[in-house]
Short mmCIF file of C-alpha atoms and ligand atoms in Angstrom, two decimals:
data_model
loop_
_atom_site.label_atom_id
_atom_site.label_comp_id
_atom_site.label_asym_id
_atom_site.label_seq_id
_atom_site.Cartn_x
_atom_site.Cartn_y
_atom_site.Cartn_z
CA MET A 135 -8.65 9.63 28.06
CA ASN A 136 -5.87 7.83 26.12
CA ALA A 137 -2.31 9.18 26.02
CA VAL A 138 -0.86 9.09 22.49
CA THR A 139 2.88 9.23 21.77
CA VAL A 140 4.19 9.50 18.21
CA THR A 141 7.85 8.67 17.52
CA ALA A 142 9.24 9.09 14.00
CA LEU A 143 10.98 5.96 12.65
CA GLY A 144 13.50 5.67 9.85
CA ALA A 145 14.77 8.57 7.81
CA ALA A 146 12.14 8.81 5.12
CA LEU A 147 8.77 7.83 6.57
CA GLY A 148 7.05 5.90 9.34
CA ALA A 149 6.18 6.44 13.00
CA GLN A 150 5.61 4.29 16.03
CA VAL A 151 2.32 5.26 17.70
CA ASP A 152 1.80 4.26 21.33
CA CYS A 153 -1.83 4.68 22.28
CA GLY A 154 -2.81 1.68 24.41
CA ASP A 155 -5.64 -0.63 23.43
CA LEU A 156 -7.07 0.39 20.05
CA ARG A 157 -10.46 -1.03 21.03
CA ARG A 158 -10.79 1.66 23.68
CA LEU A 159 -9.45 4.70 21.85
CA ASP A 160 -11.50 7.84 22.51
CA ASP A 161 -12.22 10.34 19.71
CA LYS A 162 -9.49 12.80 20.70
CA ALA A 163 -6.86 10.06 20.76
CA PHE A 164 -8.14 8.65 17.47
CA GLY A 165 -7.73 12.14 15.96
CA GLN A 166 -4.05 12.12 17.06
CA VAL A 167 -3.50 8.68 15.55
CA TYR A 168 -5.08 9.83 12.29
CA ARG A 169 -2.93 12.98 12.27
CA ALA A 170 0.18 10.82 12.75
CA LEU A 171 -0.83 8.82 9.67
CA LEU A 172 -1.09 11.94 7.49
CA ASP A 173 2.18 13.29 8.91
CA HIS A 174 4.26 10.09 8.73
CA LEU A 175 2.53 8.16 5.85
CA VAL A 176 2.75 4.81 7.65
CA ILE A 177 2.26 4.12 11.35
CA ARG A 178 3.00 1.12 13.53
CA ILE A 179 0.87 0.31 16.57
CA ARG A 180 2.17 -2.66 18.57
CA GLY A 181 0.85 -5.05 21.22
CA GLN A 182 -2.77 -5.22 20.07
CA GLN A 183 -5.25 -8.08 20.55
CA LEU A 184 -7.83 -7.57 17.83
CA SER A 185 -10.58 -9.94 16.75
CA ASP A 186 -11.90 -9.55 13.20
CA PRO A 187 -14.89 -7.48 14.42
CA ASP A 188 -12.44 -5.25 16.40
CA LEU A 189 -10.34 -4.74 13.25
CA ILE A 190 -13.45 -3.90 11.21
CA ALA A 191 -14.70 -1.48 13.88
CA PHE A 192 -11.33 0.31 13.96
CA GLY A 193 -11.18 0.38 10.14
CA LYS A 194 -14.56 2.11 9.99
CA ARG A 195 -13.06 4.99 11.97
CA LEU A 196 -10.42 5.44 9.24
CA GLY A 197 -12.97 5.62 6.40
CA THR A 198 -15.52 3.67 4.40
CA LEU A 199 -14.36 0.07 4.27
CA ASP A 200 -13.73 -1.40 0.83
CA PHE A 201 -14.01 -5.14 0.10
CA ALA A 202 -11.04 -5.21 -2.34
CA PRO A 203 -12.92 -7.59 -4.66
CA LEU A 204 -9.97 -8.22 -6.98
CA ALA A 205 -7.73 -9.38 -4.15
CA LYS A 206 -9.22 -12.80 -4.92
CA THR A 207 -7.31 -15.10 -7.24
CA GLY A 208 -10.06 -17.73 -7.13
CA LYS A 209 -7.73 -20.26 -5.52
CA GLU A 210 -8.33 -19.35 -1.90
CA ARG A 211 -11.05 -20.05 0.65
CA ALA A 212 -14.15 -17.81 0.70
CA ARG A 213 -13.87 -14.94 3.17
CA THR A 214 -15.61 -15.12 6.54
CA HIS A 215 -15.89 -11.31 6.72
CA PRO A 216 -16.08 -9.69 3.26
CA GLU A 217 -14.16 -6.66 4.58
CA ILE A 218 -11.15 -8.73 5.67
CA VAL A 219 -8.55 -9.93 3.19
CA ILE A 220 -6.40 -12.70 4.66
CA VAL A 221 -2.78 -12.46 3.57
CA SER A 222 -1.23 -15.85 4.25
CA ASN A 223 0.69 -18.85 2.93
CA VAL A 224 -1.25 -21.32 5.12
CA MET A 225 -3.14 -24.18 3.44
CA GLU A 226 -6.04 -25.91 5.18
CA ASN A 227 -7.71 -29.01 3.71
CA GLY A 228 -5.80 -28.43 0.47
CA GLU A 229 -7.07 -24.85 0.15
CA ALA A 230 -5.20 -21.57 0.71
CA ILE A 231 -6.71 -19.57 3.58
CA GLY A 232 -5.49 -16.30 2.02
CA VAL A 233 -3.57 -14.58 -0.77
CA LEU A 234 0.04 -13.77 -1.75
CA ARG A 235 1.52 -17.10 -0.58
CA ASP A 236 5.15 -16.89 0.65
CA ALA A 237 6.25 -14.97 -2.45
CA GLU A 238 8.05 -11.69 -2.77
CA VAL A 239 5.38 -9.02 -3.14
CA VAL A 240 6.64 -6.41 -5.60
CA TRP A 241 6.56 -2.69 -4.85
CA HIS A 242 3.04 -1.38 -5.33
CA SER A 243 0.26 0.85 -4.10
CA ASP A 244 -2.91 -1.08 -3.21
CA ASN A 245 -5.60 -1.36 -5.88
CA SER A 246 -4.16 1.35 -8.16
CA TYR A 247 -5.75 -0.69 -11.00
CA ARG A 248 -9.23 0.50 -9.98
CA ASP A 249 -11.00 3.75 -10.87
CA ARG A 250 -11.04 4.65 -7.17
CA PRO A 251 -7.93 3.10 -5.61
CA LEU A 252 -7.73 2.53 -1.86
CA SER A 253 -6.74 5.27 0.54
CA TYR A 254 -5.65 3.38 3.68
CA SER A 255 -4.70 -0.24 4.19
CA ALA A 256 -4.28 -1.67 7.70
CA LEU A 257 -2.50 -5.00 8.16
CA TYR A 258 -2.71 -6.86 11.47
CA SER A 259 -0.30 -9.68 12.28
CA LEU A 260 -1.45 -12.91 13.94
CA GLU A 261 1.36 -15.37 13.08
CA ILE A 262 4.87 -14.48 11.88
CA PRO A 263 7.75 -16.63 10.57
CA PRO A 264 11.07 -16.44 12.47
CA LYS A 265 12.65 -14.47 9.63
CA GLY A 266 11.71 -12.96 6.28
CA GLY A 267 8.35 -11.50 5.31
CA ASN A 268 9.38 -7.97 6.33
CA THR A 269 7.32 -5.20 4.75
CA GLY A 270 9.01 -2.10 3.28
CA PHE A 271 7.46 1.28 2.53
CA ALA A 272 8.65 4.04 0.17
CA ASN A 273 7.77 7.75 0.42
CA MET A 274 6.29 9.01 -2.86
CA TYR A 275 6.19 12.69 -1.79
CA LEU A 276 9.94 12.46 -1.38
CA ALA A 277 10.34 10.55 -4.65
CA LEU A 278 8.54 13.33 -6.51
CA GLU A 279 10.37 16.17 -4.82
CA THR A 280 13.79 14.69 -5.58
CA LEU A 281 13.01 13.68 -9.14
CA ASP A 282 15.41 14.92 -11.81
CA PRO A 283 13.71 18.00 -13.38
CA ALA A 284 14.28 16.71 -16.93
CA LEU A 285 12.59 13.42 -16.07
CA ARG A 286 9.79 15.23 -14.28
CA ALA A 287 9.16 17.41 -17.35
CA LYS A 288 8.63 14.24 -19.40
CA ILE A 289 5.84 12.98 -17.10
CA GLU A 290 4.28 16.27 -15.94
CA GLY A 291 0.54 16.22 -16.79
CA ARG A 292 0.73 12.64 -18.17
CA THR A 293 -1.35 9.65 -17.17
CA LEU A 294 -0.24 6.11 -16.45
CA LYS A 295 -2.21 3.01 -17.35
CA HIS A 296 -2.52 0.55 -14.42
CA ASP A 297 -2.93 -3.16 -15.20
CA MET A 298 -5.32 -5.30 -13.14
CA THR A 299 -4.32 -8.68 -14.59
CA TYR A 300 -1.84 -9.88 -11.97
CA ASN A 301 -1.64 -9.45 -8.21
CA SER A 302 1.52 -8.20 -6.53
CA ALA A 303 2.80 -11.78 -6.02
CA GLY A 304 2.61 -12.27 -9.81
CA ASP A 305 -0.52 -14.48 -9.72
CA LEU A 306 -3.07 -14.17 -12.53
CA ARG A 307 -6.37 -12.89 -11.15
CA GLU A 308 -9.54 -14.93 -11.56
CA GLY A 309 -11.14 -14.29 -14.98
CA PHE A 310 -8.14 -12.48 -16.57
CA GLN A 311 -5.91 -13.46 -19.51
CA PRO A 312 -2.13 -12.84 -19.76
CA VAL A 313 -1.19 -9.45 -21.25
CA ASN A 314 0.63 -9.38 -24.62
CA ASP A 315 0.68 -5.62 -25.22
CA VAL A 316 0.81 -3.19 -22.30
CA ARG A 317 -1.34 -0.70 -24.22
CA ASP A 318 -4.22 -3.21 -24.18
CA ALA A 319 -3.88 -4.26 -20.52
CA PRO A 320 -7.20 -3.90 -18.68
CA GLY A 321 -7.27 -1.10 -16.11
CA PRO A 322 -7.76 2.64 -15.67
CA SER A 323 -5.34 5.50 -16.31
CA HIS A 324 -4.43 7.86 -13.46
CA PRO A 325 -2.20 10.97 -13.29
CA ILE A 326 1.46 10.02 -12.66
CA ILE A 327 1.62 12.93 -10.24
CA ARG A 328 -1.40 13.12 -7.93
CA THR A 329 -2.49 15.60 -5.30
CA HIS A 330 -3.30 14.08 -1.91
CA ALA A 331 -6.88 15.08 -1.07
CA GLU A 332 -6.14 15.64 2.63
CA THR A 333 -2.58 16.98 2.82
CA GLY A 334 -2.83 18.94 -0.46
CA CYS A 335 0.71 17.77 -1.35
CA ASN A 336 1.72 16.18 -4.67
CA ALA A 337 3.20 12.69 -4.83
CA LEU A 338 4.48 10.35 -7.53
CA TYR A 339 1.80 7.73 -8.24
CA LEU A 340 3.27 4.65 -9.94
CA GLY A 341 0.99 1.80 -8.80
CA ARG A 342 3.01 -1.22 -9.87
CA ARG A 343 5.64 -1.86 -12.52
CA PRO A 344 4.45 -4.96 -14.45
CA ASN A 345 2.43 -4.00 -17.56
CA ALA A 346 2.40 -0.27 -16.75
CA TYR A 347 2.26 2.12 -19.68
CA ILE A 348 2.62 5.93 -19.90
CA ASN A 349 -0.09 7.10 -22.27
CA GLY A 350 1.02 9.11 -25.30
CA TYR A 351 4.50 7.57 -25.63
CA SER A 352 5.64 4.62 -27.73
CA VAL A 353 5.97 1.41 -25.72
CA GLU A 354 9.80 1.74 -25.91
CA GLU A 355 9.75 5.35 -24.66
CA SER A 356 7.30 4.46 -21.92
CA GLU A 357 9.45 1.50 -20.80
CA ALA A 358 12.58 3.68 -20.65
CA LEU A 359 10.81 6.37 -18.61
CA LEU A 360 9.25 3.79 -16.27
CA GLU A 361 12.65 2.17 -15.67
CA ALA A 362 14.09 5.56 -14.71
CA LEU A 363 11.10 6.43 -12.50
CA TRP A 364 11.08 3.08 -10.69
CA SER A 365 14.80 3.00 -10.03
CA HIS A 366 14.53 6.51 -8.59
CA ALA A 367 11.36 5.88 -6.50
CA THR A 368 12.54 2.68 -4.81
CA GLN A 369 15.96 3.88 -3.63
CA GLU A 370 16.79 2.60 -0.18
CA HIS A 371 16.96 6.06 1.39
CA PHE A 372 13.29 6.67 0.49
CA THR A 373 12.23 3.56 2.41
CA TRP A 374 11.61 2.13 5.85
CA HIS A 375 11.27 -1.64 6.51
CA HIS A 376 9.19 -3.17 9.25
CA VAL A 377 10.11 -6.41 11.05
CA TRP A 378 6.84 -7.91 12.27
CA GLN A 379 5.80 -9.19 15.69
CA PRO A 380 2.40 -10.78 16.40
CA GLY A 381 -0.04 -8.08 17.53
CA ASP A 382 1.38 -5.36 15.24
CA LEU A 383 -1.02 -3.19 13.28
CA LEU A 384 0.50 -1.25 10.38
CA ILE A 385 -1.57 1.40 8.63
CA TRP A 386 -0.36 3.05 5.43
CA ASP A 387 -1.61 5.66 3.02
CA ASN A 388 -1.65 4.29 -0.54
CA ARG A 389 -1.98 7.80 -1.97
CA CYS A 390 1.62 8.64 -1.08
CA VAL A 391 3.31 5.32 -0.19
CA MET A 392 4.30 2.16 -2.04
CA HIS A 393 5.00 -1.08 -0.20
CA HIS A 394 6.91 -4.30 -0.78
CA ARG A 395 7.17 -7.62 1.08
CA ASP A 396 10.22 -9.84 1.29
CA PRO A 397 9.65 -13.54 0.57
CA PHE A 398 9.86 -16.00 3.46
CA ASP A 399 10.30 -19.71 4.12
CA GLY A 400 6.95 -21.31 3.29
CA GLY A 401 7.62 -24.03 5.88
CA TYR A 402 6.54 -21.43 8.47
CA ARG A 403 3.10 -19.94 8.94
CA ARG A 404 2.44 -16.25 8.31
CA VAL A 405 -1.13 -15.05 8.91
CA MET A 406 -2.17 -11.41 8.54
CA HIS A 407 -5.64 -9.85 8.37
CA ARG A 408 -6.08 -6.71 6.26
CA ILE A 409 -8.82 -4.13 6.03
CA GLN A 410 -8.82 -1.31 3.50
CA CYS A 411 -10.62 2.00 2.95
CA ALA A 412 -12.17 3.32 -0.24
CA GLY A 413 -10.30 6.27 -1.75
CA ASP A 414 -11.00 9.06 -4.22
CA VAL A 415 -10.40 9.26 -7.97
CA PRO A 416 -6.70 10.28 -8.30
CA ALA A 417 -6.29 13.82 -9.63
CA LEU A 418 -3.53 16.38 -10.08
CA LYS A 419 -5.02 19.60 -8.76
CA PRO A 420 -3.86 23.13 -9.70
CA GLU A 421 -3.50 23.94 -5.99
CA GLY A 422 -1.36 20.82 -5.34
CA LYS A 423 1.81 21.79 -3.48
CA ILE A 424 5.21 20.45 -2.59
CA GLY A 425 6.67 20.48 0.92
CA HIS A 426 5.16 17.62 2.90
CA PRO A 427 7.07 17.57 6.24
CA ARG A 428 8.36 14.01 5.62
CA ALA A 429 9.68 14.98 2.18
CA LYS A 430 12.42 17.06 3.71
CA VAL A 431 14.94 14.27 4.25
CA ALA A 432 18.16 14.91 2.32
CA ALA A 433 18.32 12.59 -0.70
C1 SIN B 637 0.20 -6.49 1.02
O1 SIN B 637 0.79 -6.15 -0.01
O2 SIN B 637 -0.87 -5.99 1.36
C2 SIN B 637 0.83 -7.52 1.93
C3 SIN B 637 2.01 -7.04 2.65
C4 SIN B 637 2.55 -8.08 3.59
O3 SIN B 637 2.18 -9.26 3.51
O4 SIN B 637 3.38 -7.71 4.42
#
């Protein structure tokens, strides 16, 4: 029987979960870890020693694993395990071993540019530079609940077009052409406010800023609204930033969280292995509610 301790971190979201070795977590303890994820949006579990098969086995307990096919830019080495996306700046034999380089990774929610975006992502750290490369998270329940009512009225019931052309480090994906008009960018439209299928609470769902477009508005009106929404949603007091150590596993819920990575000195190695779970089709449901426990922080 594993003892599980959950300690809230930061003001807006995040919890440290102490549960011992993840490879030996019994079902009751796993249920507590999962509950912590729904309650705190992102959880940190430290001191792990996970092989790729261990990470895959743990990921399968979170949900159906997704292969994130568009994480590829075509410039990196073929994956050893199709479920594992390597996030790294390391080059071997002239070839990148992973994606996202040492660049800043802009605020985003994973794979929002797909019809069924991801639910959970779990990132496991193997090698970390001495500084930089911290990962920040922003609470989108809180962003919605504190949104100016006039701004909210302008997006209520609207959908947002999500572009799949570029990854979050700004790299063009394999097989895509640069976008000239945001209205023609390839990618699905999803409700700007979505109801979380498990908590039943509504959250702002912005995906990523580049090439986004709010359907039904002129490009100029859409740009002005998106500027206002993004500057609101990424305010510092909606965020928590993680400073990595090797052996950390971070799990976040893309349905209610956006994340961002600071750049780092590419002279140092950073190697992370990520698994991700398939999610549902985003929807705003009539029964969607406000009042997630972590949306109560004073803005
Ligand atoms: C990601 O966006 O999945 C990568 C985050 C990170 O490298 O910290």
